[in-house]
PDB file of C-alpha atoms in Angstrom:
ATOM      1  CA  MET D   1     -24.739  32.045 -70.119  1.00 66.00           C
ATOM      2  CA  THR D   2     -21.421  30.372 -70.913  1.00 81.00           C
ATOM      3  CA  LEU D   3     -20.009  31.399 -67.533  1.00 85.00           C
ATOM      4  CA  ILE D   4     -23.114  30.162 -65.716  1.00 88.00           C
ATOM      5  CA  ASN D   5     -22.919  26.838 -67.537  1.00 87.00           C
ATOM      6  CA  THR D   6     -19.227  26.511 -66.661  1.00 90.00           C
ATOM      7  CA  ILE D   7     -19.910  27.163 -62.981  1.00 91.00           C
ATOM      8  CA  ILE D   8     -22.798  24.679 -62.879  1.00 92.00           C
ATOM      9  CA  GLN D   9     -20.705  21.977 -64.545  1.00 91.00           C
ATOM     10  CA  GLY D  10     -17.943  22.707 -62.047  1.00 92.00           C
ATOM     11  CA  VAL D  11     -20.345  22.376 -59.119  1.00 94.00           C
ATOM     12  CA  LEU D  12     -21.489  18.984 -60.431  1.00 93.00           C
ATOM     13  CA  LEU D  13     -17.872  17.888 -60.874  1.00 93.00           C
ATOM     14  CA  GLY D  14     -17.264  19.001 -57.303  1.00 94.00           C
ATOM     15  CA  GLY D  15     -19.808  16.421 -56.158  1.00 94.00           C
ATOM     16  CA  LEU D  16     -17.531  13.663 -57.453  1.00 94.00           C
ATOM     17  CA  TYR D  17     -14.523  15.182 -55.685  1.00 95.00           C
ATOM     18  CA  ALA D  18     -16.561  15.427 -52.477  1.00 95.00           C
ATOM     19  CA  LEU D  19     -17.303  11.698 -52.723  1.00 94.00           C
ATOM     20  CA  TYR D  20     -13.583  11.029 -53.128  1.00 94.00           C
ATOM     21  CA  ALA D  21     -12.862  13.179 -50.082  1.00 93.00           C
ATOM     22  CA  ALA D  22     -15.644  12.116 -47.695  1.00 93.00           C
ATOM     23  CA  GLY D  23     -13.992   8.860 -46.650  1.00 90.00           C
ATOM     24  CA  LEU D  24     -10.618  10.573 -46.222  1.00 90.00           C
ATOM     25  CA  SER D  25     -12.202  13.302 -44.097  1.00 89.00           C
ATOM     26  CA  LEU D  26     -14.006  10.714 -41.956  1.00 89.00           C
ATOM     27  CA  ILE D  27     -10.823   8.792 -41.182  1.00 89.00           C
ATOM     28  CA  PHE D  28      -8.774  11.871 -40.444  1.00 85.00           C
ATOM     29  CA  GLY D  29     -11.517  13.323 -38.264  1.00 81.00           C
ATOM     30  CA  VAL D  30     -11.840  10.179 -36.130  1.00 81.00           C
ATOM     31  CA  MET D  31      -8.280   8.869 -35.822  1.00 80.00           C
ATOM     32  CA  ARG D  32      -6.014  11.600 -37.290  1.00 80.00           C
ATOM     33  CA  LEU D  33      -4.753   9.134 -39.890  1.00 82.00           C
ATOM     34  CA  VAL D  34      -3.702  10.349 -43.341  1.00 83.00           C
ATOM     35  CA  ASN D  35      -4.374   7.369 -45.601  1.00 88.00           C
ATOM     36  CA  LEU D  36      -2.055   7.603 -48.617  1.00 92.00           C
ATOM     37  CA  ALA D  37      -3.722   4.517 -50.113  1.00 93.00           C
ATOM     38  CA  HIS D  38      -7.176   6.139 -50.124  1.00 94.00           C
ATOM     39  CA  GLY D  39      -7.197   6.787 -53.884  1.00 94.00           C
ATOM     40  CA  ASP D  40      -6.006   3.266 -54.612  1.00 96.00           C
ATOM     41  CA  PHE D  41      -8.775   1.843 -52.435  1.00 96.00           C
ATOM     42  CA  ILE D  42     -11.251   3.769 -54.601  1.00 96.00           C
ATOM     43  CA  VAL D  43      -9.738   2.175 -57.717  1.00 96.00           C
ATOM     44  CA  LEU D  44      -9.722  -1.243 -56.019  1.00 96.00           C
ATOM     45  CA  ALA D  45     -13.421  -0.869 -55.170  1.00 96.00           C
ATOM     46  CA  ALA D  46     -14.150   0.058 -58.792  1.00 96.00           C
ATOM     47  CA  TYR D  47     -12.472  -3.158 -59.934  1.00 96.00           C
ATOM     48  CA  VAL D  48     -14.426  -5.160 -57.346  1.00 96.00           C
ATOM     49  CA  ILE D  49     -17.682  -3.710 -58.695  1.00 96.00           C
ATOM     50  CA  LEU D  50     -16.557  -4.424 -62.259  1.00 95.00           C
ATOM     51  CA  ALA D  51     -15.619  -8.019 -61.400  1.00 95.00           C
ATOM     52  CA  LEU D  52     -18.952  -8.683 -59.671  1.00 95.00           C
ATOM     53  CA  SER D  53     -20.896  -7.109 -62.526  1.00 94.00           C
ATOM     54  CA  THR D  54     -19.036  -9.212 -65.092  1.00 93.00           C
ATOM     55  CA  ALA D  55     -19.124 -12.467 -63.135  1.00 93.00           C
ATOM     56  CA  PHE D  56     -22.835 -12.393 -62.270  1.00 92.00           C
ATOM     57  CA  PHE D  57     -24.088 -10.492 -65.349  1.00 93.00           C
ATOM     58  CA  ILE D  58     -25.723  -7.812 -63.253  1.00 94.00           C
ATOM     59  CA  PRO D  59     -25.749  -4.000 -63.644  1.00 93.00           C
ATOM     60  CA  PRO D  60     -22.896  -2.175 -61.864  1.00 94.00           C
ATOM     61  CA  PHE D  61     -25.315  -0.495 -59.457  1.00 94.00           C
ATOM     62  CA  TRP D  62     -26.458  -3.854 -58.073  1.00 95.00           C
ATOM     63  CA  ALA D  63     -22.857  -5.041 -58.037  1.00 95.00           C
ATOM     64  CA  MET D  64     -22.006  -2.022 -55.872  1.00 96.00           C
ATOM     65  CA  LEU D  65     -24.790  -2.872 -53.417  1.00 95.00           C
ATOM     66  CA  ILE D  66     -23.514  -6.451 -53.191  1.00 95.00           C
ATOM     67  CA  ALA D  67     -19.963  -5.186 -52.672  1.00 95.00           C
ATOM     68  CA  LEU D  68     -20.863  -2.814 -49.802  1.00 95.00           C
ATOM     69  CA  PRO D  69     -20.832  -5.359 -46.930  1.00 95.00           C
ATOM     70  CA  PHE D  70     -17.668  -7.016 -48.250  1.00 95.00           C
ATOM     71  CA  LEU D  71     -15.881  -3.677 -48.512  1.00 95.00           C
ATOM     72  CA  PHE D  72     -17.049  -2.734 -45.014  1.00 96.00           C
ATOM     73  CA  ALA D  73     -15.541  -5.996 -43.783  1.00 96.00           C
ATOM     74  CA  LEU D  74     -12.311  -5.283 -45.696  1.00 95.00           C
ATOM     75  CA  GLY D  75     -11.992  -1.829 -44.114  1.00 94.00           C
ATOM     76  CA  TRP D  76     -12.808  -3.218 -40.653  1.00 95.00           C
ATOM     77  CA  ALA D  77     -10.221  -6.010 -41.005  1.00 95.00           C
ATOM     78  CA  LEU D  78      -7.581  -3.662 -42.417  1.00 94.00           C
ATOM     79  CA  GLN D  79      -7.909  -1.380 -39.403  1.00 93.00           C
ATOM     80  CA  ARG D  80      -8.066  -4.166 -36.827  1.00 91.00           C
ATOM     81  CA  VAL D  81      -5.166  -6.210 -38.219  1.00 91.00           C
ATOM     82  CA  ILE D  82      -2.786  -3.589 -39.632  1.00 90.00           C
ATOM     83  CA  LEU D  83      -3.574   0.072 -39.050  1.00 89.00           C
ATOM     84  CA  ASN D  84      -4.472  -0.162 -35.357  1.00 87.00           C
ATOM     85  CA  ARG D  85      -0.841  -1.111 -34.792  1.00 84.00           C
ATOM     86  CA  THR D  86       0.215   2.290 -36.145  1.00 82.00           C
ATOM     87  CA  VAL D  87      -2.284   4.813 -34.734  1.00 77.00           C
ATOM     88  CA  GLU D  88      -0.490   5.062 -31.389  1.00 70.00           C
ATOM     89  CA  GLU D  89       2.789   5.914 -33.087  1.00 62.00           C
ATOM     90  CA  ASN D  90       3.879   9.218 -34.603  1.00 71.00           C
ATOM     91  CA  LEU D  91       2.493  10.435 -37.922  1.00 74.00           C
ATOM     92  CA  LEU D  92       5.325   8.918 -39.970  1.00 81.00           C
ATOM     93  CA  VAL D  93       4.466   5.271 -39.216  1.00 85.00           C
ATOM     94  CA  PRO D  94       0.900   5.221 -40.654  1.00 85.00           C
ATOM     95  CA  LEU D  95       2.141   7.254 -43.630  1.00 87.00           C
ATOM     96  CA  LEU D  96       4.741   4.605 -44.411  1.00 89.00           C
ATOM     97  CA  VAL D  97       2.291   1.745 -43.886  1.00 91.00           C
ATOM     98  CA  THR D  98      -0.396   3.241 -46.131  1.00 91.00           C
ATOM     99  CA  PHE D  99       2.255   4.094 -48.732  1.00 93.00           C
ATOM    100  CA  GLY D 100       3.229   0.425 -48.736  1.00 93.00           C
ATOM    101  CA  LEU D 101      -0.434  -0.560 -49.135  1.00 94.00           C
ATOM    102  CA  GLN D 102      -0.640   1.831 -52.077  1.00 94.00           C
ATOM    103  CA  ILE D 103       2.215   0.034 -53.856  1.00 94.00           C
ATOM    104  CA  ILE D 104       0.760  -3.404 -53.092  1.00 95.00           C
ATOM    105  CA  ILE D 105      -2.700  -2.478 -54.418  1.00 95.00           C
ATOM    106  CA  GLN D 106      -1.366  -0.937 -57.620  1.00 94.00           C
ATOM    107  CA  ASN D 107       0.833  -3.907 -58.449  1.00 95.00           C
ATOM    108  CA  GLY D 108      -1.851  -6.406 -57.461  1.00 94.00           C
ATOM    109  CA  LEU D 109      -4.382  -4.741 -59.767  1.00 95.00           C
ATOM    110  CA  LEU D 110      -1.830  -4.684 -62.594  1.00 94.00           C
ATOM    111  CA  GLU D 111      -1.314  -8.436 -62.217  1.00 92.00           C
ATOM    112  CA  ALA D 112      -5.033  -9.192 -61.987  1.00 91.00           C
ATOM    113  CA  PHE D 113      -6.488  -6.779 -64.549  1.00 91.00           C
ATOM    114  CA  THR D 114      -3.491  -5.552 -66.643  1.00 89.00           C
ATOM    115  CA  ALA D 115      -2.896  -1.865 -67.370  1.00 89.00           C
ATOM    116  CA  ASN D 116      -5.823  -1.575 -69.804  1.00 91.00           C
ATOM    117  CA  SER D 117      -8.379   1.065 -68.821  1.00 91.00           C
ATOM    118  CA  ARG D 118     -11.871  -0.109 -67.874  1.00 92.00           C
ATOM    119  CA  ARG D 119     -15.260   1.487 -67.346  1.00 91.00           C
ATOM    120  CA  LEU D 120     -18.527   0.632 -65.626  1.00 92.00           C
ATOM    121  CA  SER D 121     -21.151   0.576 -68.355  1.00 88.00           C
ATOM    122  CA  LEU D 122     -24.558   1.981 -67.392  1.00 87.00           C
ATOM    123  CA  GLY D 123     -26.107   2.137 -70.836  1.00 81.00           C
ATOM    124  CA  GLY D 124     -28.035   5.150 -72.067  1.00 81.00           C
ATOM    125  CA  ILE D 125     -28.008   6.959 -68.726  1.00 84.00           C
ATOM    126  CA  GLU D 126     -24.317   7.769 -69.259  1.00 80.00           C
ATOM    127  CA  SER D 127     -25.141  10.206 -72.063  1.00 79.00           C
ATOM    128  CA  ALA D 128     -28.631  11.257 -70.908  1.00 85.00           C
ATOM    129  CA  SER D 129     -29.113  14.934 -70.112  1.00 80.00           C
ATOM    130  CA  LEU D 130     -31.712  17.474 -69.058  1.00 83.00           C
ATOM    131  CA  THR D 131     -32.060  20.975 -70.461  1.00 81.00           C
ATOM    132  CA  VAL D 132     -32.905  23.644 -67.895  1.00 79.00           C
ATOM    133  CA  GLY D 133     -33.012  27.272 -68.974  1.00 74.00           C
ATOM    134  CA  GLY D 134     -30.895  26.592 -72.016  1.00 75.00           C
ATOM    135  CA  ILE D 135     -28.231  24.743 -69.970  1.00 80.00           C
ATOM    136  CA  SER D 136     -27.662  21.038 -70.566  1.00 81.00           C
ATOM    137  CA  LEU D 137     -27.175  19.038 -67.366  1.00 85.00           C
ATOM    138  CA  GLY D 138     -25.939  15.468 -67.513  1.00 86.00           C
ATOM    139  CA  VAL D 139     -28.043  12.969 -65.587  1.00 89.00           C
ATOM    140  CA  MET D 140     -25.012  11.141 -64.162  1.00 91.00           C
ATOM    141  CA  PRO D 141     -23.365  14.341 -62.853  1.00 91.00           C
ATOM    142  CA  LEU D 142     -26.678  15.256 -61.207  1.00 93.00           C
ATOM    143  CA  PHE D 143     -26.925  11.819 -59.598  1.00 94.00           C
ATOM    144  CA  THR D 144     -23.294  12.127 -58.493  1.00 94.00           C
ATOM    145  CA  PHE D 145     -23.877  15.453 -56.768  1.00 95.00           C
ATOM    146  CA  ALA D 146     -27.072  14.166 -55.143  1.00 95.00           C
ATOM    147  CA  ALA D 147     -25.160  11.119 -53.893  1.00 95.00           C
ATOM    148  CA  ALA D 148     -22.441  13.370 -52.446  1.00 95.00           C
ATOM    149  CA  VAL D 149     -25.022  15.432 -50.550  1.00 95.00           C
ATOM    150  CA  ALA D 150     -26.761  12.255 -49.331  1.00 96.00           C
ATOM    151  CA  VAL D 151     -23.514  10.610 -48.205  1.00 95.00           C
ATOM    152  CA  ILE D 152     -22.240  13.665 -46.344  1.00 94.00           C
ATOM    153  CA  GLY D 153     -25.675  14.319 -44.861  1.00 94.00           C
ATOM    154  CA  GLY D 154     -25.871  10.689 -43.743  1.00 94.00           C
ATOM    155  CA  LEU D 155     -22.404  10.810 -42.160  1.00 93.00           C
ATOM    156  CA  SER D 156     -23.284  14.068 -40.369  1.00 91.00           C
ATOM    157  CA  ALA D 157     -26.493  12.548 -39.026  1.00 93.00           C
ATOM    158  CA  LEU D 158     -24.565   9.457 -37.909  1.00 92.00           C
ATOM    159  CA  PHE D 159     -21.981  11.587 -36.126  1.00 89.00           C
ATOM    160  CA  TYR D 160     -24.326  13.955 -34.322  1.00 89.00           C
ATOM    161  CA  MET D 161     -27.578  12.021 -33.871  1.00 90.00           C
ATOM    162  CA  THR D 162     -26.628   8.443 -32.943  1.00 91.00           C
ATOM    163  CA  ALA D 163     -24.932   6.590 -30.084  1.00 90.00           C
ATOM    164  CA  LEU D 164     -22.257   5.328 -32.495  1.00 89.00           C
ATOM    165  CA  GLY D 165     -21.589   8.914 -33.541  1.00 88.00           C
ATOM    166  CA  ARG D 166     -21.066   9.912 -29.909  1.00 90.00           C
ATOM    167  CA  LYS D 167     -18.532   7.113 -29.545  1.00 89.00           C
ATOM    168  CA  LEU D 168     -16.752   8.209 -32.712  1.00 88.00           C
ATOM    169  CA  ARG D 169     -16.565  11.833 -31.566  1.00 87.00           C
ATOM    170  CA  ALA D 170     -15.538  10.947 -28.026  1.00 88.00           C
ATOM    171  CA  THR D 171     -12.806   8.617 -29.254  1.00 86.00           C
ATOM    172  CA  SER D 172     -11.568  11.300 -31.606  1.00 82.00           C
ATOM    173  CA  ASP D 173     -11.407  13.829 -28.742  1.00 82.00           C
ATOM    174  CA  ASN D 174      -9.623  11.697 -26.154  1.00 79.00           C
ATOM    175  CA  ARG D 175      -8.811   8.003 -26.362  1.00 80.00           C
ATOM    176  CA  THR D 176      -7.828   7.757 -22.693  1.00 79.00           C
ATOM    177  CA  TYR D 177     -11.159   9.034 -21.379  1.00 83.00           C
ATOM    178  CA  VAL D 178     -13.244   6.677 -23.508  1.00 85.00           C
ATOM    179  CA  GLN D 179     -11.209   3.725 -22.277  1.00 85.00           C
ATOM    180  CA  ILE D 180     -12.089   4.727 -18.712  1.00 86.00           C
ATOM    181  CA  VAL D 181     -15.800   4.309 -19.505  1.00 83.00           C
ATOM    182  CA  GLY D 182     -15.235   0.942 -21.186  1.00 84.00           C
ATOM    183  CA  ILE D 183     -14.982   1.852 -24.878  1.00 86.00           C
ATOM    184  CA  ASN D 184     -12.261   0.152 -26.907  1.00 88.00           C
ATOM    185  CA  PRO D 185     -10.801   2.792 -29.263  1.00 88.00           C
ATOM    186  CA  HIS D 186      -9.436   0.157 -31.628  1.00 88.00           C
ATOM    187  CA  LYS D 187     -12.924  -1.284 -32.186  1.00 91.00           C
ATOM    188  CA  VAL D 188     -14.287   2.214 -32.803  1.00 90.00           C
ATOM    189  CA  PHE D 189     -11.490   2.894 -35.300  1.00 91.00           C
ATOM    190  CA  ALA D 190     -12.286  -0.354 -37.113  1.00 92.00           C
ATOM    191  CA  ILE D 191     -15.950   0.632 -37.459  1.00 93.00           C
ATOM    192  CA  ALA D 192     -14.908   4.060 -38.743  1.00 92.00           C
ATOM    193  CA  MET D 193     -12.678   2.490 -41.384  1.00 94.00           C
ATOM    194  CA  GLY D 194     -15.500   0.147 -42.405  1.00 94.00           C
ATOM    195  CA  LEU D 195     -17.804   3.150 -42.851  1.00 95.00           C
ATOM    196  CA  ALA D 196     -15.092   4.901 -44.871  1.00 94.00           C
ATOM    197  CA  PHE D 197     -14.924   1.882 -47.186  1.00 96.00           C
ATOM    198  CA  ILE D 198     -18.681   2.087 -47.771  1.00 96.00           C
ATOM    199  CA  VAL D 199     -18.168   5.690 -48.893  1.00 96.00           C
ATOM    200  CA  ILE D 200     -15.209   4.538 -51.002  1.00 96.00           C
ATOM    201  CA  ALA D 201     -17.454   1.997 -52.754  1.00 96.00           C
ATOM    202  CA  ILE D 202     -20.013   4.688 -53.623  1.00 96.00           C
ATOM    203  CA  ALA D 203     -17.256   6.991 -54.894  1.00 96.00           C
ATOM    204  CA  ALA D 204     -15.800   4.114 -56.939  1.00 96.00           C
ATOM    205  CA  PHE D 205     -19.146   3.436 -58.595  1.00 96.00           C
ATOM    206  CA  PHE D 206     -19.553   7.022 -59.773  1.00 95.00           C
ATOM    207  CA  MET D 207     -15.902   7.291 -60.769  1.00 94.00           C
ATOM    208  CA  GLY D 208     -16.124   4.150 -62.890  1.00 93.00           C
ATOM    209  CA  ALA D 209     -19.427   5.228 -64.434  1.00 92.00           C
ATOM    210  CA  ARG D 210     -18.172   8.684 -65.414  1.00 90.00           C
ATOM    211  CA  SER D 211     -14.643   7.963 -66.620  1.00 89.00           C
ATOM    212  CA  ASN D 212     -12.200   5.225 -67.518  1.00 91.00           C
ATOM    213  CA  PHE D 213      -9.971   3.892 -64.777  1.00 93.00           C
ATOM    214  CA  ASP D 214      -6.837   1.762 -64.560  1.00 93.00           C
ATOM    215  CA  PRO D 215      -4.539   0.603 -61.721  1.00 94.00           C
ATOM    216  CA  SER D 216      -2.455   3.789 -61.856  1.00 92.00           C
ATOM    217  CA  GLN D 217      -5.360   6.187 -61.200  1.00 91.00           C
ATOM    218  CA  GLY D 218      -5.208   6.041 -57.397  1.00 92.00           C
ATOM    219  CA  PRO D 219      -2.712   8.860 -56.688  1.00 92.00           C
ATOM    220  CA  ALA D 220      -4.715  11.343 -58.780  1.00 92.00           C
ATOM    221  CA  ARG D 221      -7.918  10.454 -56.894  1.00 93.00           C
ATOM    222  CA  LEU D 222      -6.032  10.883 -53.612  1.00 94.00           C
ATOM    223  CA  LEU D 223      -4.765  14.305 -54.686  1.00 94.00           C
ATOM    224  CA  PHE D 224      -8.247  15.588 -55.537  1.00 93.00           C
ATOM    225  CA  ALA D 225      -9.629  14.168 -52.277  1.00 93.00           C
ATOM    226  CA  PHE D 226      -6.815  15.693 -50.233  1.00 93.00           C
ATOM    227  CA  GLU D 227      -7.276  19.113 -51.813  1.00 93.00           C
ATOM    228  CA  ALA D 228     -11.034  19.059 -51.207  1.00 93.00           C
ATOM    229  CA  VAL D 229     -10.524  18.101 -47.544  1.00 92.00           C
ATOM    230  CA  VAL D 230      -7.906  20.794 -46.939  1.00 91.00           C
ATOM    231  CA  ILE D 231      -9.890  23.513 -48.732  1.00 93.00           C
ATOM    232  CA  GLY D 232     -13.038  22.706 -46.766  1.00 90.00           C
ATOM    233  CA  GLY D 233     -11.243  22.406 -43.427  1.00 86.00           C
ATOM    234  CA  LEU D 234      -9.956  19.378 -41.552  1.00 78.00           C
ATOM    235  CA  GLY D 235     -12.701  17.489 -39.740  1.00 75.00           C
ATOM    236  CA  SER D 236     -15.615  19.278 -41.441  1.00 83.00           C
ATOM    237  CA  LEU D 237     -17.817  16.984 -43.528  1.00 87.00           C
ATOM    238  CA  TRP D 238     -19.900  19.760 -45.073  1.00 89.00           C
ATOM    239  CA  GLY D 239     -16.674  21.687 -45.552  1.00 90.00           C
ATOM    240  CA  THR D 240     -15.491  18.725 -47.607  1.00 92.00           C
ATOM    241  CA  LEU D 241     -18.464  19.189 -49.924  1.00 93.00           C
ATOM    242  CA  ALA D 242     -17.673  22.905 -50.189  1.00 93.00           C
ATOM    243  CA  GLY D 243     -14.036  22.095 -50.885  1.00 93.00           C
ATOM    244  CA  GLY D 244     -14.995  19.657 -53.644  1.00 94.00           C
ATOM    245  CA  VAL D 245     -17.282  22.251 -55.234  1.00 95.00           C
ATOM    246  CA  ILE D 246     -14.590  24.952 -55.107  1.00 95.00           C
ATOM    247  CA  LEU D 247     -12.072  22.577 -56.671  1.00 95.00           C
ATOM    248  CA  GLY D 248     -14.551  21.478 -59.361  1.00 94.00           C
ATOM    249  CA  VAL D 249     -15.527  25.050 -60.280  1.00 95.00           C
ATOM    250  CA  SER D 250     -11.867  26.062 -60.434  1.00 94.00           C
ATOM    251  CA  GLN D 251     -11.074  23.215 -62.799  1.00 94.00           C
ATOM    252  CA  ALA D 252     -14.118  23.949 -64.957  1.00 93.00           C
ATOM    253  CA  ILE D 253     -13.089  27.601 -65.318  1.00 93.00           C
ATOM    254  CA  GLY D 254      -9.532  26.530 -66.114  1.00 93.00           C
ATOM    255  CA  ALA D 255     -10.795  24.151 -68.808  1.00 91.00           C
ATOM    256  CA  ALA D 256     -12.925  26.933 -70.277  1.00 91.00           C
ATOM    257  CA  ILE D 257      -9.826  29.105 -70.585  1.00 90.00           C
ATOM    258  CA  HIS D 258      -7.773  26.295 -72.123  1.00 88.00           C
ATOM    259  CA  PRO D 259      -8.097  22.487 -71.754  1.00 87.00           C
ATOM    260  CA  GLN D 260      -4.492  22.251 -70.547  1.00 88.00           C
ATOM    261  CA  TYR D 261      -5.240  24.597 -67.639  1.00 90.00           C
ATOM    262  CA  GLN D 262      -8.002  22.496 -66.063  1.00 90.00           C
ATOM    263  CA  ILE D 263      -5.943  20.700 -63.406  1.00 91.00           C
ATOM    264  CA  LEU D 264      -3.437  23.548 -63.033  1.00 93.00           C
ATOM    265  CA  VAL D 265      -6.060  26.150 -62.099  1.00 93.00           C
ATOM    266  CA  GLY D 266      -7.476  23.795 -59.456  1.00 92.00           C
ATOM    267  CA  HIS D 267      -4.025  23.412 -57.897  1.00 93.00           C
ATOM    268  CA  ILE D 268      -3.456  27.179 -57.958  1.00 94.00           C
ATOM    269  CA  VAL D 269      -6.761  27.883 -56.204  1.00 94.00           C
ATOM    270  CA  PHE D 270      -5.913  25.212 -53.611  1.00 94.00           C
ATOM    271  CA  LEU D 271      -2.535  26.868 -52.996  1.00 94.00           C
ATOM    272  CA  LEU D 272      -4.055  30.342 -52.668  1.00 94.00           C
ATOM    273  CA  ILE D 273      -6.656  29.152 -50.170  1.00 93.00           C
ATOM    274  CA  ILE D 274      -4.158  27.420 -47.881  1.00 91.00           C
ATOM    275  CA  LEU D 275      -1.926  30.492 -48.018  1.00 92.00           C
ATOM    276  CA  VAL D 276      -4.800  32.667 -46.795  1.00 91.00           C
ATOM    277  CA  ARG D 277      -6.555  30.065 -44.580  1.00 90.00           C
ATOM    278  CA  PRO D 278      -4.018  27.353 -43.632  1.00 86.00           C
ATOM    279  CA  ARG D 279      -6.680  25.418 -41.678  1.00 86.00           C
ATOM    280  CA  GLY D 280      -9.193  25.553 -44.505  1.00 85.00           C
ATOM    281  CA  LEU D 281     -12.433  27.476 -44.861  1.00 86.00           C
ATOM    282  CA  PHE D 282     -14.566  25.615 -42.280  1.00 84.00           C
ATOM    283  CA  PRO D 283     -12.174  23.805 -39.914  1.00 76.00           C
ATOM    284  CA  LYS D 284     -13.513  21.641 -37.085  1.00 68.00           C
ATOM    285  CA  GLN D 285     -10.090  20.544 -35.769  1.00 56.00           C
TER     286      GLN D 285
END
C-alpha cells in the first residue's frame, strides 16, 4: 500500500511537471527554439497573478483568468519584437537572448517584490483531500493533474483539428514552403509564443498554489520542464505528460527512500533514459 501511495503521489506531481513542460514543448516543436527563460516566465506569471489578486481583492483563480489575455499579448509581443530576430540564426543566438531575458526577469522581480517567498492562497482547498481505498489524495494535486491532461489535450486538438494547427505544423516543417502559399512564419511564431504564455499562466497558478515561490525559482522550474520534455520525446505533447509522470514518480520514490534523494533520483532516471533513448520515449521530431 505504501508503494502504491508513493506511485500515485508521484503521478500527481508529474501533472505539475507536465504543465511546466507543455509550453516549452510547444515552442520547441513549432520553431525549434530552446527558451532558457521559460522557468522565469512561469515565476513572472505567478507574480502577475499575485499582484492582480492583491490589487483587486479577488481569488487567484479569477486573477489568472484576467491575466491570460495580457500574458498572451506579452508572449506575442516578445516573439514579434525580439525572438523573431533570432530564429533564423544558429542555435546559439536564441540561447544567448533567452539567457539575457532570464537575468532581466530575475533582477526585475527582485527589485519589484524582494527576495521574500510568496504563495497564492486558495483557502481550505489547499489542504483538502479525498480518501480512496485507504489512500489520501490531495484535491489540489488532482486538479493539477486534470489541468495538465486538459491543457495537453487542448493543444493536441488545436494542432491536429484546426486550421491554425495546420499552419503551426506546416511552418514547423518548412518555413520556405509556407511563405510560398502566403503564410508569414513570424506571425505564426508569435501566435505560438502567445499560446505558450497561456500555458505558462496556468502552470504558474498551480505552482503558486502548491508551493512558495520567489524570484530565484525559475531555473529549477526550467530544469524540471526540460527533463520532462526530453524524457517524453521532443515534439510530442502527450510524451511530455508521460515524461512529467515518469519524473514525478521517480522523485516520489526517491523521497520515500530518503528526503535528500528526491531530486537526485529524478535526475538519475532522466540520465538513464537519455542514455538508452537519446531522442526520448515518444519522439515526434
